[in-house]
Amino acid sequence: MPIYVKDNIFVLETERTQYVFGIDNSGLNRHLHWGAKCDPADFFIETFGDENSNHTMLDEYRQEYTVFGSTMYRECALKVRFPDGCRELDLQYDGFAQEGDTLEVQFSDRHYPLKVRLCYELTPGFDVFTRWVRLENTGDRPILLEKVCSAEFSLPSQKPYTFRNTNGAWGGEGIECVQTLTGGALVFESRRGISGHNQSPYFIAYQNADEASGDVYFAALAYSGNFKVSAARDLYSFTRIHVGLNDFDFSYTLQGGESFETPKVFCGLAKGFGDMSRQMHKFTVQNVLPQAFAEKPLPVLYNSWEATGFDVNAENQMRLAEKAAAAGVELFVMDDGWFGARNNDRAGLGDWFVNSEKFPNGLQALISHVNSLGMDFGIWVEPEMVNADSDLYRAHPDWTYHYDTRTPHELRNQRVLNLTRADVQAYLFELLDRLLTENNIRYIKWDMNRPFSETGADNLENPQMLWYLHTMAVYTLVDRLRARHPQVQFESCASGGGRSDLGALSHFDEVWPSDNTDAIDRMTLQKTYTLLRPVKTMRAWVTDVGGPNKPTSLEFRFNIAMQGALSLGGDLTKYSEADMEICRENVALYKEIRPLVQFGDLYRLADADEDEFLCTQYVNKSKTESVVFLAARGTRFYKKRVILRLAGLDPVRRYRLEFDGKMIEKSGAYLMEAGLAAHIRGADYNTVLRLFAV
Ligand code: DGJ
């Protein structure tokens, strides 16, 4: 995977695409191409002059990384304030360094001691590559960073692009919004301290694309805090996109001799949304996820939250564990309620000590019981938070973000701990380390249930750094705990999917994507989740949610949850023997198809929102096995036969499958081209087809 450098032009080649930029005679960085491969020798840098005094040539230039200043008025990627008050950047090109698949292009300010390095890394076998920026203050006086993006992108066509992002909410994280940018700007951002439930830290931009075809440009930011993705189309019809830390209430003091590295952006160009997802799934498993569990199948998990809420105790957890083990569960997780005075959400957060009334023999008795049933044990924590009614808050009221002159806004009766303080970090590390050292715990669900407010942090000389430093502190805590307890898996949760970005997935093994466990809503949410995030990281519970408004059978709920990392979350003590049999059968089936679901290639064949039914197919690497899930909440207008054209199979191989109660054998070509006529009917239709190469 070559990187060609000639005459200050940098040509980066991925498997099927090319990304090109260069430096012109005046030292400006200029974006040249992102698309199909051309002869690298053909690229050159055109220079053109001003059109008139109001629209300068800089308006028209596509830059690789735009800095604030001069006659450049559009959105910039970098803005700083030098110690003497100058807010203008003027970069000169200094050279580049290339090491294997990594390229660093170096600039420095013509007057001030600031170095700016644009970094790129290619990953063999992928059209996904990585970008980030490194800044260095080589002087001895502080430089204030006011905006620093991880990357700027220029899209090739001058026709408008359509953008897919989310306009979600708690319980509706994956609700998509699709809009075409003809002029002005689109902004997707978070200002809440976490990446959040609403908009997503990525862009997906295209013109005429669908699942299987069309150029799809995408980039996902690996950052779990306040982010900003802004796209603009200018008077020359160019679409440019900036991705990075949100400049909302942001600044960062770069002291003399210090460096700052932005979060990474994983970006690429794919043929259709399906290709984009498959590339990002593999790329993330191989290059982003913590490697300890990345290539291992995730266990079938049971979580107690929807069954017992805060009312956990040794007795009821043991009863649930026995039922979970009987269903074939491999990891039993006790959720909220096990510590301090945590009988409801009004007290106890921060006191990470076992509640001795609920667990008179400590956690040990429960864990031993769970282990004796053949399951691992996992537990819930919410380390970044404190209830005012807690021993921790009574001892350290100054450990939260606050202003002495302002009344703290509580959400869910809790306040956010100031994780930029070393003493808070030490307290949390010590308690969590002790919890993991003293108990045989194999999984942590790390929750975070409210956005920030009253963001005072008088421990910091520059309190506007807290947004960034908080996120880094979470990553560091998790990394330190992982280093001490490598046997423990970590799941990222923030009131559901409030922290489910690629930054979280650089430190956590899996994600709780939504508190909404309604199988019908999950048909939509799971599609959005897996656009850019691996299937295996998507925890999916079968619960008792549904109700008279949207009744679904237990089989239906399994069908949907088996399309991710299958988990159970219902009150199993209330399940009939027939329900338990359904659980046993489906968990056993899932264990057989798990390698396909968690590591196979995903094809979205039909969409619950557009096609009335959902059809997803997973194919293994060698194309010898595949599984197809079909589900519909009810079809309308007598429509019942749909031709299922499968995907991803070997056209010349023959496959056996049970279809409509009969064993049939067909070629991959037939299954993909002619297809199978499936009879989809009923209010609760669901089926799983398994294909085996003959
Ligand atoms: C929010 C999470 O999303 C739920 O799954 C559960 O863990 C609760 N918090 C517990 O308070």
PDB file of C-alpha atoms and ligand atoms in Angstrom, residues 170 303 305-306 310 335-337 342 345 380 382 412 445 447-449 491 493-497 512 514-515 541, ligand 1:
ATOM      1  CA  TRP A 170     -32.479   8.534  24.908  1.00  0.00           C
ATOM      2  CA  ASN A 303     -28.272  -8.571  32.950  1.00  0.00           C
ATOM      3  CA  TRP A 305     -31.559  -4.469  35.460  1.00  0.00           C
ATOM      4  CA  GLU A 306     -34.967  -4.955  33.895  1.00  0.00           C
ATOM      5  CA  PHE A 310     -32.320  -1.389  42.367  1.00  0.00           C
ATOM      6  CA  ASP A 335     -26.597  -4.189  37.442  1.00  0.00           C
ATOM      7  CA  ASP A 336     -27.250  -1.125  39.633  1.00  0.00           C
ATOM      8  CA  GLY A 337     -28.168  -1.347  43.337  1.00  0.00           C
ATOM      9  CA  ARG A 342     -28.367   2.455  46.709  1.00  0.00           C
ATOM     10  CA  ASP A 345     -31.501   6.599  42.281  1.00  0.00           C
ATOM     11  CA  TRP A 380     -22.293  -2.503  37.008  1.00  0.00           C
ATOM     12  CA  GLU A 382     -21.020   4.415  37.384  1.00  0.00           C
ATOM     13  CA  ARG A 412     -31.358  11.651  38.056  1.00  0.00           C
ATOM     14  CA  LYS A 445     -20.555  -2.320  32.732  1.00  0.00           C
ATOM     15  CA  ASP A 447     -22.354   3.547  33.016  1.00  0.00           C
ATOM     16  CA  MET A 448     -22.668   7.363  32.876  1.00  0.00           C
ATOM     17  CA  ASN A 449     -26.170   8.702  33.300  1.00  0.00           C
ATOM     18  CA  GLU A 491     -18.748  -2.389  28.343  1.00  0.00           C
ATOM     19  CA  CYS A 493     -22.880   2.520  28.636  1.00  0.00           C
ATOM     20  CA  ALA A 494     -24.229   6.028  29.123  1.00  0.00           C
ATOM     21  CA  SER A 495     -27.953   5.825  29.871  1.00  0.00           C
ATOM     22  CA  GLY A 496     -28.036   3.426  26.949  1.00  0.00           C
ATOM     23  CA  GLY A 497     -25.977   4.461  23.939  1.00  0.00           C
ATOM     24  CA  TRP A 512     -24.857  -0.922  25.467  1.00  0.00           C
ATOM     25  CA  SER A 514     -29.846   1.775  23.964  1.00  0.00           C
ATOM     26  CA  ASP A 515     -32.087   1.382  26.987  1.00  0.00           C
ATOM     27  CA  TRP A 541     -30.987  -8.066  25.182  1.00  0.00           C
TER      28      TRP A 541
HETATM   29  C1  DGJ B   1     -28.758   3.142  32.603  1.00  0.00           C
HETATM   30  C2  DGJ B   1     -28.371   1.938  31.783  1.00  0.00           C
HETATM   31  O1  DGJ B   1     -28.488   2.220  30.430  1.00  0.00           O
HETATM   32  C3  DGJ B   1     -29.244   0.755  32.192  1.00  0.00           C
HETATM   33  O2  DGJ B   1     -28.960  -0.350  31.401  1.00  0.00           O
HETATM   34  C4  DGJ B   1     -29.017   0.467  33.650  1.00  0.00           C
HETATM   35  O3  DGJ B   1     -27.698   0.041  33.838  1.00  0.00           O
HETATM   36  C5  DGJ B   1     -29.306   1.698  34.495  1.00  0.00           C
HETATM   37  N1  DGJ B   1     -28.591   2.849  34.008  1.00  0.00           N
HETATM   38  C6  DGJ B   1     -28.954   1.461  35.935  1.00  0.00           C
HETATM   39  O4  DGJ B   1     -29.099   2.580  36.712  1.00  0.00           O
END
